[in-house]
XYZ file of N, CA and C in Angstrom:
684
model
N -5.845 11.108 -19.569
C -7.028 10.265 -19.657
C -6.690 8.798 -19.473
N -5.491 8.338 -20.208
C -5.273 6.975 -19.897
C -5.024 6.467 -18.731
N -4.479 7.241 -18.222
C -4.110 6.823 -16.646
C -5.239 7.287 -15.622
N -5.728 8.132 -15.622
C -6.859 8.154 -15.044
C -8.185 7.114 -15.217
N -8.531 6.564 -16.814
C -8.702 5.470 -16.316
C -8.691 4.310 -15.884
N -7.167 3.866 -15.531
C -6.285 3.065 -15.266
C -6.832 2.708 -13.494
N -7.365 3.895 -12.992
C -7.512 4.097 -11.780
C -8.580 3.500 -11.288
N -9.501 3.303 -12.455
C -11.066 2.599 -12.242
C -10.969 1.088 -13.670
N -9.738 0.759 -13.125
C -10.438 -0.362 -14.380
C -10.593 -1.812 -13.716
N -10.796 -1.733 -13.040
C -11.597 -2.875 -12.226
C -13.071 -2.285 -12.713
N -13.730 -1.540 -12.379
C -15.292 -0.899 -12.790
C -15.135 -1.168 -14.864
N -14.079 -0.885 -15.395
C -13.999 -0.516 -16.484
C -13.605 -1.795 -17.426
N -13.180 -2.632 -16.617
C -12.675 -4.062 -17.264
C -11.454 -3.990 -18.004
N -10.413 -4.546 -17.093
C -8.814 -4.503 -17.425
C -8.882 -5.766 -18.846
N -8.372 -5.962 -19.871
C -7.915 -6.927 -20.816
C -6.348 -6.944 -20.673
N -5.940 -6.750 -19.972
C -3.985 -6.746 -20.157
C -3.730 -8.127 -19.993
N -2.469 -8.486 -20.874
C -2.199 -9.701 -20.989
C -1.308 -10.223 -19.573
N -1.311 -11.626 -19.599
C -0.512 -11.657 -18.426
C 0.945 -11.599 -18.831
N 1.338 -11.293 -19.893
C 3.172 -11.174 -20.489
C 2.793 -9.546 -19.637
N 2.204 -8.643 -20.055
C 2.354 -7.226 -19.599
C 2.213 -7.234 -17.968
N 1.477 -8.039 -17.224
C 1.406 -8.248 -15.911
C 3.113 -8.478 -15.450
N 3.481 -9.161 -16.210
C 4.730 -9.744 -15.561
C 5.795 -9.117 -15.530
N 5.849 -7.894 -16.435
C 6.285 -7.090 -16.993
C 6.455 -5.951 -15.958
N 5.563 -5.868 -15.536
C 5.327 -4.178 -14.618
C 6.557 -3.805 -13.816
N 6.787 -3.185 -13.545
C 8.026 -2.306 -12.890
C 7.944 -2.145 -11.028
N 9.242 -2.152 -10.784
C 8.810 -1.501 -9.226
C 8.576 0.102 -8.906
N 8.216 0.700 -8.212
C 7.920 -0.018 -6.594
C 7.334 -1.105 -5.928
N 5.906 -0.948 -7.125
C 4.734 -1.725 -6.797
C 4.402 -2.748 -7.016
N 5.459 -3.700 -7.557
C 5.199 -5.001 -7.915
C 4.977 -6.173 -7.876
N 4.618 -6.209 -6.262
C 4.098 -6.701 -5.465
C 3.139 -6.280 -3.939
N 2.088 -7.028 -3.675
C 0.809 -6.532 -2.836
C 2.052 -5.922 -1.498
N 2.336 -4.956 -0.807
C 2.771 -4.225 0.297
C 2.232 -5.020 1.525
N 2.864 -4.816 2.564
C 2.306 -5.433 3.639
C 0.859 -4.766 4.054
N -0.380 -5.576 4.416
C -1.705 -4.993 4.660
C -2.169 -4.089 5.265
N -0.811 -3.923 6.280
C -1.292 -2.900 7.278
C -1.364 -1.507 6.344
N -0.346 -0.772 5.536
C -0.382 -0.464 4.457
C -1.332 0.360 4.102
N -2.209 -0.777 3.332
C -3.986 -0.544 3.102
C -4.927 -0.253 3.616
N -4.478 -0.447 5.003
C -5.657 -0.114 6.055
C -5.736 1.668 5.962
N -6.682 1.996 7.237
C -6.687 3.048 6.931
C -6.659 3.430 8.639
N -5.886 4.843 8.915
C -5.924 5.142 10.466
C -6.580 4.365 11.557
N -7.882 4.762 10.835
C -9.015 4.062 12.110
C -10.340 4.001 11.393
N -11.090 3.246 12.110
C -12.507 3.554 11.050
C -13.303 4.791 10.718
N -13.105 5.154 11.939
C -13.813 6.762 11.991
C -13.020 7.454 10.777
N -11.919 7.441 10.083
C -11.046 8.129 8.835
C -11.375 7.184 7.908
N -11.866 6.291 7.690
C -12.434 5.632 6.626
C -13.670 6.194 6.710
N -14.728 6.062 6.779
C -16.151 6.251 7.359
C -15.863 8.162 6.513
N -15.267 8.515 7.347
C -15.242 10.017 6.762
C -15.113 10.118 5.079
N -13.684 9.445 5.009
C -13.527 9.749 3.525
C -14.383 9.409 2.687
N -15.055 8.098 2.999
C -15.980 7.659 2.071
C -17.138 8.757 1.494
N -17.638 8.709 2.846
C -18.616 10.029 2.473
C -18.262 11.183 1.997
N -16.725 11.666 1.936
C -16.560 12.216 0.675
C -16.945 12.165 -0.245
N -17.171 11.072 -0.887
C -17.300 10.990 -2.374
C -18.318 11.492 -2.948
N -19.615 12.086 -2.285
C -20.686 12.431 -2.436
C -20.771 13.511 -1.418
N -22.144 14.391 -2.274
C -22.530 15.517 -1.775
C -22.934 15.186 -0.073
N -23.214 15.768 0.911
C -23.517 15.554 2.176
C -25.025 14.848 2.137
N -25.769 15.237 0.915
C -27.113 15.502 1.247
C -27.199 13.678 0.850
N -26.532 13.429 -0.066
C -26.532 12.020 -0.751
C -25.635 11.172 0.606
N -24.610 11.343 1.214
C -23.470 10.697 1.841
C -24.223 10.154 2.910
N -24.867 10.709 3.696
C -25.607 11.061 4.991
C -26.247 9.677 5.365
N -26.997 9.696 4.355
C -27.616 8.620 4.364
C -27.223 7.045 4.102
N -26.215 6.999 3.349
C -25.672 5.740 2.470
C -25.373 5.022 3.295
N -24.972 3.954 3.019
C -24.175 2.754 3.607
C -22.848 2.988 3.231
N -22.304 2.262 4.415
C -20.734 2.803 4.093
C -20.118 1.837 4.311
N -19.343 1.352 3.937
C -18.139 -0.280 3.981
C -16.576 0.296 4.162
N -16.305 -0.123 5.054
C -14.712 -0.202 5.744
C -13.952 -1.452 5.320
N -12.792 -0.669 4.739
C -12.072 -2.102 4.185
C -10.779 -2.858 6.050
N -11.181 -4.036 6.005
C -10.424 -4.553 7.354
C -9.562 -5.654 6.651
N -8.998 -6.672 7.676
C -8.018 -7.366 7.332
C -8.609 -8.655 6.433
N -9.706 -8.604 6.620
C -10.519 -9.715 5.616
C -11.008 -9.208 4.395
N -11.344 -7.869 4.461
C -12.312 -7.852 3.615
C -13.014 -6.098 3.770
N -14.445 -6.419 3.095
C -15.146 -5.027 3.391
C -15.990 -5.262 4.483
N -16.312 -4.085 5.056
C -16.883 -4.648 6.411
C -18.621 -3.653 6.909
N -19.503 -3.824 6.909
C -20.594 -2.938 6.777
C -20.202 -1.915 8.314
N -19.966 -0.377 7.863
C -19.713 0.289 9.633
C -20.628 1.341 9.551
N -21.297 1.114 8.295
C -22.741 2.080 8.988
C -24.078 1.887 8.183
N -24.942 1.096 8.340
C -26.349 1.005 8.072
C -26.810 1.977 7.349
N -27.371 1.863 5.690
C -27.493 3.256 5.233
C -29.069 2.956 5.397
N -29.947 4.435 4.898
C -31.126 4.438 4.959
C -31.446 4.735 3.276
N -30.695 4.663 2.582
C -31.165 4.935 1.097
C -30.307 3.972 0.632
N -30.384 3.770 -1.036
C -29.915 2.350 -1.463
C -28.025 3.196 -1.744
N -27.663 4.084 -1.264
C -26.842 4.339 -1.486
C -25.130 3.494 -1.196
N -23.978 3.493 -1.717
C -23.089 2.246 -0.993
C -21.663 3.462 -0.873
N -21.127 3.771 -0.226
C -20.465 4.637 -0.064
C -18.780 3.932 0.375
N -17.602 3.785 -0.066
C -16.609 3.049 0.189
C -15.208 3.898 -0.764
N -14.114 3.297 0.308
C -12.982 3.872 -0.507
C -12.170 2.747 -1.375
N -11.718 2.668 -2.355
C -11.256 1.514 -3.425
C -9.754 1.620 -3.071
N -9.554 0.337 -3.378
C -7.426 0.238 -3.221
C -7.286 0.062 -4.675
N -5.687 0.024 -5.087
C -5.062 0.069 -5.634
C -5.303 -0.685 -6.593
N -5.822 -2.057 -6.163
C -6.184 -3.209 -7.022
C -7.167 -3.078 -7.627
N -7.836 -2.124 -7.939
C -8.806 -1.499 -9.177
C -8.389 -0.610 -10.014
N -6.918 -1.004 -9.917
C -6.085 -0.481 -11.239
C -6.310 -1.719 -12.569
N -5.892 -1.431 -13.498
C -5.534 -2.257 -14.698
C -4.335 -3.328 -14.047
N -4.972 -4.612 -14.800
C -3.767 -4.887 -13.908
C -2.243 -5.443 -14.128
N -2.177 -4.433 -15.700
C -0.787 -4.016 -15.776
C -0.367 -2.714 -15.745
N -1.087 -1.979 -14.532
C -0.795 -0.830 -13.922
C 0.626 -0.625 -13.080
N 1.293 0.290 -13.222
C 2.375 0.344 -12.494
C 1.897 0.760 -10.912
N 0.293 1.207 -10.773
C 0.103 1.422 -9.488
C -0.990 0.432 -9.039
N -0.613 -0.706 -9.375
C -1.721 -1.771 -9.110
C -1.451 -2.366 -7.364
N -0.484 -2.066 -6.990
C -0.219 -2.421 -5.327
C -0.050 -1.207 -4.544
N -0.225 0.019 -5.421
C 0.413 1.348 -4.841
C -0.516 1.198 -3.355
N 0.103 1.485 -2.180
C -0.580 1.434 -0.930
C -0.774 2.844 -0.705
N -0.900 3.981 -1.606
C -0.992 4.996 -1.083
C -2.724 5.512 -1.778
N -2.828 4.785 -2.620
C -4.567 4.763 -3.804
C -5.665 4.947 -2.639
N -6.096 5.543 -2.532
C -7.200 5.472 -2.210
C -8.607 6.392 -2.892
N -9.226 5.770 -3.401
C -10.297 6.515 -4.499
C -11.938 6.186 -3.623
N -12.655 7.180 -3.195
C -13.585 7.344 -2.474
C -14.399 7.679 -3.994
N -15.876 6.502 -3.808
C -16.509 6.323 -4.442
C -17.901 6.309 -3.844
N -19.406 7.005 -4.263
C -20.232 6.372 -3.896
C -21.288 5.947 -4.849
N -21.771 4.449 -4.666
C -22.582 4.202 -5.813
C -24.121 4.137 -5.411
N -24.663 4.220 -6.348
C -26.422 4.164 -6.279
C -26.649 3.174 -6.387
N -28.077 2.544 -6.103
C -28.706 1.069 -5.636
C -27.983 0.047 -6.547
N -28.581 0.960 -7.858
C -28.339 -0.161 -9.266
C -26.547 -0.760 -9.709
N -25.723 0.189 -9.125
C -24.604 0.201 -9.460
C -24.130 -0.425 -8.516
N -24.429 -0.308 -6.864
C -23.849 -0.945 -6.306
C -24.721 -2.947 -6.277
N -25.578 -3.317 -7.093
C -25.952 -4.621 -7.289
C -24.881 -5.208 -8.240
N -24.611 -4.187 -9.102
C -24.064 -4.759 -10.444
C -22.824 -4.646 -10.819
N -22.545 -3.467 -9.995
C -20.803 -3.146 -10.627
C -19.813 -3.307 -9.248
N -20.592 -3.183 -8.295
C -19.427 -3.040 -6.843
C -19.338 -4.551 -6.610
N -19.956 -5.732 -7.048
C -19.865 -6.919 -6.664
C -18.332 -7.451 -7.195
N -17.531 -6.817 -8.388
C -16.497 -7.369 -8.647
C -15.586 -6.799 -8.229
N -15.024 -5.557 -7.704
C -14.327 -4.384 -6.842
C -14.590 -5.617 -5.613
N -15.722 -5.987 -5.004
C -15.302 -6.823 -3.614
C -14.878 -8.174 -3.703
N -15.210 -8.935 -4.824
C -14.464 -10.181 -5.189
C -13.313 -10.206 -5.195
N -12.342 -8.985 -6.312
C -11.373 -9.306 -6.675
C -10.299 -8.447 -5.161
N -11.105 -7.873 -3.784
C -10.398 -7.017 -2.651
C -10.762 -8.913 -2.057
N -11.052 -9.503 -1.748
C -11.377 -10.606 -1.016
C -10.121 -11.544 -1.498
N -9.912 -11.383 -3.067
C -8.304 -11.874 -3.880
C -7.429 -11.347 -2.947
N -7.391 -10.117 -3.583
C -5.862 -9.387 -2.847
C -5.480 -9.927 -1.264
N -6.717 -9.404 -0.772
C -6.133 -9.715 1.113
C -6.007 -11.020 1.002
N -5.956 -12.204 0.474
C -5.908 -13.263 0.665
C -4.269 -13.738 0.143
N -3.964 -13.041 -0.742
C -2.590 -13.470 -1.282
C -2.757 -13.660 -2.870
N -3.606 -13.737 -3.167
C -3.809 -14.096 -4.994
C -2.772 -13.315 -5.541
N -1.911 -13.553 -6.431
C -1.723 -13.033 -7.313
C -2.227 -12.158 -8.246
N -1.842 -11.171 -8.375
C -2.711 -10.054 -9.942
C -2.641 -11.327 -11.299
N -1.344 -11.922 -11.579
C -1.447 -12.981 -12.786
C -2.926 -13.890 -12.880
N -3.131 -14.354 -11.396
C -3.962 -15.159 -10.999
C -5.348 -14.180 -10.652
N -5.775 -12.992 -10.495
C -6.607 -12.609 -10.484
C -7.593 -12.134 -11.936
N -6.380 -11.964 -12.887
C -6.668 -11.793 -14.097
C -7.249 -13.400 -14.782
N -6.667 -14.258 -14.277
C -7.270 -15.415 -14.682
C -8.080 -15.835 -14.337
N -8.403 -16.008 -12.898
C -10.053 -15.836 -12.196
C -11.115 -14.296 -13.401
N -10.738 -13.707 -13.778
C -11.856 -12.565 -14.064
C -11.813 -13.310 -15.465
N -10.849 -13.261 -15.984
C -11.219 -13.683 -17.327
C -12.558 -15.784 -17.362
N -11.915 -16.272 -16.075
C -12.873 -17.839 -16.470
C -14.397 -16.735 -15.612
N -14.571 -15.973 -14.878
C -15.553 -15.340 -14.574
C -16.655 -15.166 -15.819
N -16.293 -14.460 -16.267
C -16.687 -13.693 -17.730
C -16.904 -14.924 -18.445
N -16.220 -15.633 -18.646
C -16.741 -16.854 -19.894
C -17.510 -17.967 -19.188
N -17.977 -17.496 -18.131
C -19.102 -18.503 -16.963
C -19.971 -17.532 -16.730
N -20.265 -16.472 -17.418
C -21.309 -15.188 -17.434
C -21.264 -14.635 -16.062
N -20.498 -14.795 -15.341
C -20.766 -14.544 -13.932
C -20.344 -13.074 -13.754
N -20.441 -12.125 -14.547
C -19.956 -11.166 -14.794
C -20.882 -10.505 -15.767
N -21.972 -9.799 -15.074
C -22.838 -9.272 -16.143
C -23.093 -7.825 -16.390
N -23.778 -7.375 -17.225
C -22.990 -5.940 -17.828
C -24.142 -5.094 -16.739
N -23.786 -3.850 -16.680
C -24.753 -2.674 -15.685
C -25.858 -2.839 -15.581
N -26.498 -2.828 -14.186
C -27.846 -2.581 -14.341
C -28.348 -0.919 -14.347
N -29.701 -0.739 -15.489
C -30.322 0.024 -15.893
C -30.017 1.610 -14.615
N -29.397 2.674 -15.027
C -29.332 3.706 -14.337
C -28.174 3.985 -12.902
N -27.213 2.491 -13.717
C -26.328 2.820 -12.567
C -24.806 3.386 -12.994
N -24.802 4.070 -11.903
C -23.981 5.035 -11.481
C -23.061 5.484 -10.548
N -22.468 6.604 -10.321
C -21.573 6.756 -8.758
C -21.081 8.184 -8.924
N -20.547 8.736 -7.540
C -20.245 9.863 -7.605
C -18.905 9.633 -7.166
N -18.031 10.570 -7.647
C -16.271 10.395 -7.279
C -15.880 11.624 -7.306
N -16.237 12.723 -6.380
C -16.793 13.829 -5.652
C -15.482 14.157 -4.681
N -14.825 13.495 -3.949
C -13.755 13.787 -2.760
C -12.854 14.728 -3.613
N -12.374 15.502 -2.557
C -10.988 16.256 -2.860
C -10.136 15.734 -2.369
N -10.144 14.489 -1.443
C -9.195 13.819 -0.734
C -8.398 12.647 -0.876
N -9.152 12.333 -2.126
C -8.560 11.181 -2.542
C -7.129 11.123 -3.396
N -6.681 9.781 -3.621
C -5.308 10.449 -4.327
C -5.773 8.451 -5.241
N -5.604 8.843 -6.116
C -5.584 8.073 -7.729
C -4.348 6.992 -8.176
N -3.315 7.843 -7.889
C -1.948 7.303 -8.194
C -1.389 7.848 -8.255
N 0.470 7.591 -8.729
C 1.164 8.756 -8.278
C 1.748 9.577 -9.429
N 0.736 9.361 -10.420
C 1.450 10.777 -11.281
C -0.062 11.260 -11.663
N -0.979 10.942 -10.786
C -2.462 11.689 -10.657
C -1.969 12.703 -9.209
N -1.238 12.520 -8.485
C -0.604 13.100 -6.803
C -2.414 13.475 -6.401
N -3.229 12.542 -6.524
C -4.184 13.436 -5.890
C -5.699 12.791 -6.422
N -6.890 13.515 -6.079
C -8.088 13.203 -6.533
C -8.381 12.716 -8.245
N -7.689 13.816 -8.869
C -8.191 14.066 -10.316
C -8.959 15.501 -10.354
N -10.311 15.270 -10.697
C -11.254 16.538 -10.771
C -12.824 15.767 -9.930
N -13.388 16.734 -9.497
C -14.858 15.415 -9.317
C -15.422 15.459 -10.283
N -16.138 14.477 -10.447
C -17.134 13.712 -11.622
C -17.872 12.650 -10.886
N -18.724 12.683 -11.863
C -19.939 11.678 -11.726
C -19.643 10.641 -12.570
N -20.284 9.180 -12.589
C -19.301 8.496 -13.986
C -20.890 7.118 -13.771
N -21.272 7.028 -15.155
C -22.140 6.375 -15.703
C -22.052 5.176 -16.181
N -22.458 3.905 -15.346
C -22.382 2.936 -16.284
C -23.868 1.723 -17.166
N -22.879 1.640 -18.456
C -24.163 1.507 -19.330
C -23.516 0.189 -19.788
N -24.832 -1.309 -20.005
C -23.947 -1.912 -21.481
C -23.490 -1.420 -22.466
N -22.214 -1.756 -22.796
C -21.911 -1.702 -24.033
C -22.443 -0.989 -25.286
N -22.016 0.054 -25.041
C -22.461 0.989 -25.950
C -21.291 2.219 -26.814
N -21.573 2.237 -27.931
C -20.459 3.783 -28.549
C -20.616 4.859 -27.284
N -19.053 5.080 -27.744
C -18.924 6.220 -26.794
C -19.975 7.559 -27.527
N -19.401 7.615 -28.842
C -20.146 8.794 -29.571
C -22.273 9.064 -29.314
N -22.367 7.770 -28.952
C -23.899 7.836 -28.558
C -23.961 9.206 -27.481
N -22.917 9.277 -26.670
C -23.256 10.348 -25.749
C -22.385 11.627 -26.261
N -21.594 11.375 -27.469
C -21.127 12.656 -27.758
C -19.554 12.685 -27.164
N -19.097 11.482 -26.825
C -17.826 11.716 -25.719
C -16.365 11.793 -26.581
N -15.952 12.400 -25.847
C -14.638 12.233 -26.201
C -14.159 13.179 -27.400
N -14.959 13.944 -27.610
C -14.579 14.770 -28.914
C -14.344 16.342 -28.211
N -13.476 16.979 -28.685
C -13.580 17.912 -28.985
C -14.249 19.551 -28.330
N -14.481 19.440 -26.956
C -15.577 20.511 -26.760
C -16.539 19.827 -25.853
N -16.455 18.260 -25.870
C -17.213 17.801 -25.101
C -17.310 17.929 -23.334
N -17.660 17.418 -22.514
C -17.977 17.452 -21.163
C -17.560 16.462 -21.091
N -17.833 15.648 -21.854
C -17.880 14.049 -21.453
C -16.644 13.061 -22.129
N -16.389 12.133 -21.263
C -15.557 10.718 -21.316
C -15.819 9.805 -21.321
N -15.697 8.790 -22.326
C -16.375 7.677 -22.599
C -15.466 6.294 -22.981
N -15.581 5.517 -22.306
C -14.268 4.466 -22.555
C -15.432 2.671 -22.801
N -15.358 2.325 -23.864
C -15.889 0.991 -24.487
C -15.232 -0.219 -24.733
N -14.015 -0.006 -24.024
C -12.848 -0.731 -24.573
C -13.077 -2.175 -23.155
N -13.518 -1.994 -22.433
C -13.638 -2.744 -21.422
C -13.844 -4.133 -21.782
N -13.026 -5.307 -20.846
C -13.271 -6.605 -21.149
C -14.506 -7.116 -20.679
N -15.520 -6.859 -19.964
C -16.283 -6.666 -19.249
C -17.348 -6.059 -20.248
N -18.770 -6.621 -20.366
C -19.640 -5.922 -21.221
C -20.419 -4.766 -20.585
N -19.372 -3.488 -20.856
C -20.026 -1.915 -19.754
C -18.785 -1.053 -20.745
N -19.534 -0.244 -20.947
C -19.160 1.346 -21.295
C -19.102 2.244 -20.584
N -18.332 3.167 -19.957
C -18.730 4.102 -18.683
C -18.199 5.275 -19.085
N -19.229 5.827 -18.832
C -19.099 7.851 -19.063
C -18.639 8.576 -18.091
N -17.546 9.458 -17.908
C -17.502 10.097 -17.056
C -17.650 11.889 -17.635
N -18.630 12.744 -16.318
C -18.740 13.917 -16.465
C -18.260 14.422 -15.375
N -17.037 15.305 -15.561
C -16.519 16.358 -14.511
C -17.674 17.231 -13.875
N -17.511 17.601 -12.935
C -18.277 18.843 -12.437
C -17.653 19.607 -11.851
N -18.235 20.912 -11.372
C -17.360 22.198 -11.161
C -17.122 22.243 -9.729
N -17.632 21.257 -8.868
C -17.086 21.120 -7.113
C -17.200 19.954 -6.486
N -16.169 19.934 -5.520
C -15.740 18.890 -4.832
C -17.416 18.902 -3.887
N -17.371 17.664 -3.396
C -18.796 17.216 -2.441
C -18.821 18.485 -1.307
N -17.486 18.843 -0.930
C -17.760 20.071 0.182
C -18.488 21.456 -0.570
N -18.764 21.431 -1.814
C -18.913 22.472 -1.851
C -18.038 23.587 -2.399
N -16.831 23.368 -2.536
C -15.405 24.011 -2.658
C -15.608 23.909 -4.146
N -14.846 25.405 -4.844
C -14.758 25.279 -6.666
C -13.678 23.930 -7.240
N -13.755 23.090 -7.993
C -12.719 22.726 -8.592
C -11.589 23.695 -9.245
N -11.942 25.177 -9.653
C -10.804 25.962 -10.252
C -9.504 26.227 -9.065
């Protein structure tokens, strides 16, 4: 669980100090050359993304290609859907896989989620390709937050993280499980029952960032295929 959500804590709000930043270990301990990050071609971005979601949801979405600047719009959606694959740098960011060039986590979010929660996932990818430092990105998020510029979920947003293709990090070697994953202000995890015992559900409140986010496994990948 910890490391899995290590994988989304850019969405989840990293607090690591910058002594533990400085700290981190190799391989990854510094951003890899960009090419790296890229991905084959767009047409293999474009695909994976729409992994992340069922066909019936994917189809339609908007989809963002990460390029040498930045994210890049490569397909016009027709529903408020935002469909994209995340790098590495939406690890914690005293993650040992915070530069891993091999991360790629296919995500798709709904209207509300992508107003409110995907705006800092593209701030802090606009950091990275530029050269920022993780020390220095943590210090940009933290004067963010105390300039409110960083505000907690809007009402009903959400995302699906659905691919079988994705790979997390490298002692995840892979997707994880699919799930759906909920984000709410600041709220007990126990409000939804999480984290105990028998539950379905995962619930992490610990975020520097005012958002609580639930995650619920489900029993198949977006193709259709069993998770067993």
């Amino acid at each position: 669980m910890v490391k899995y959500w290590g994988t989304l804590a850019l969405l989840l709000g990293c607090a690591a100090t910058v002594t533990a930043v400085a700290g981190t270990a190799a391989p990854y301990a510094q951003r890899a050359p960009l090419a790296r990050y890229l991905a084959p071609s767009p047409r293999d971005e474009i695909a994976l993304a729409r992994s992340a979601a069922p066909p019936a949801i994917a189809h339609d979405a908007e989809v963002l290609t990460l390029g040498p600047k930045g994210y890049e719009q490569a397909v016009s959606g027709k529903s408020r859907f935002v469909c994209l694959v995340l790098r590495s740098w939406a690890n914690n960011f005293d993650s040992p896989d915070f530069w891993n060039p091999r991360v790629r986590a296919p995500h798709c979010f709904n209207g509300p989620a992508a107003r409110s929660v995907l705006p800092t996932y593209l701030q802090r990818t606009e950091w990275a390709l530029s050269g920022v430092t993780r020390e220095e990105m943590l210090r940009r998020t933290r004067a963010a937050l105390a300039r409110h510029e960083i505000r907690p979920p809007k009402t009903g947003a959400m995302v699906y993280m659905m691919s079988r293709d994705g790979y997390l990090g490298d002692d995840v070697h892979g997707p994880w499980h699919p799930h759906v994953m909920f984000y709410l202000p600041r709220t007990a995890p126990a409000a939804w029952g999480a984290n105990v015992e028998g539950s379905p559900v995962l619930g992490d409140s610990s975020a520097l960032e005012p958002v609580t986010v639930f995650v619920v496994p489900v029993p198949h990948w977006s193709d259709g295929t069993s998770d067993r």
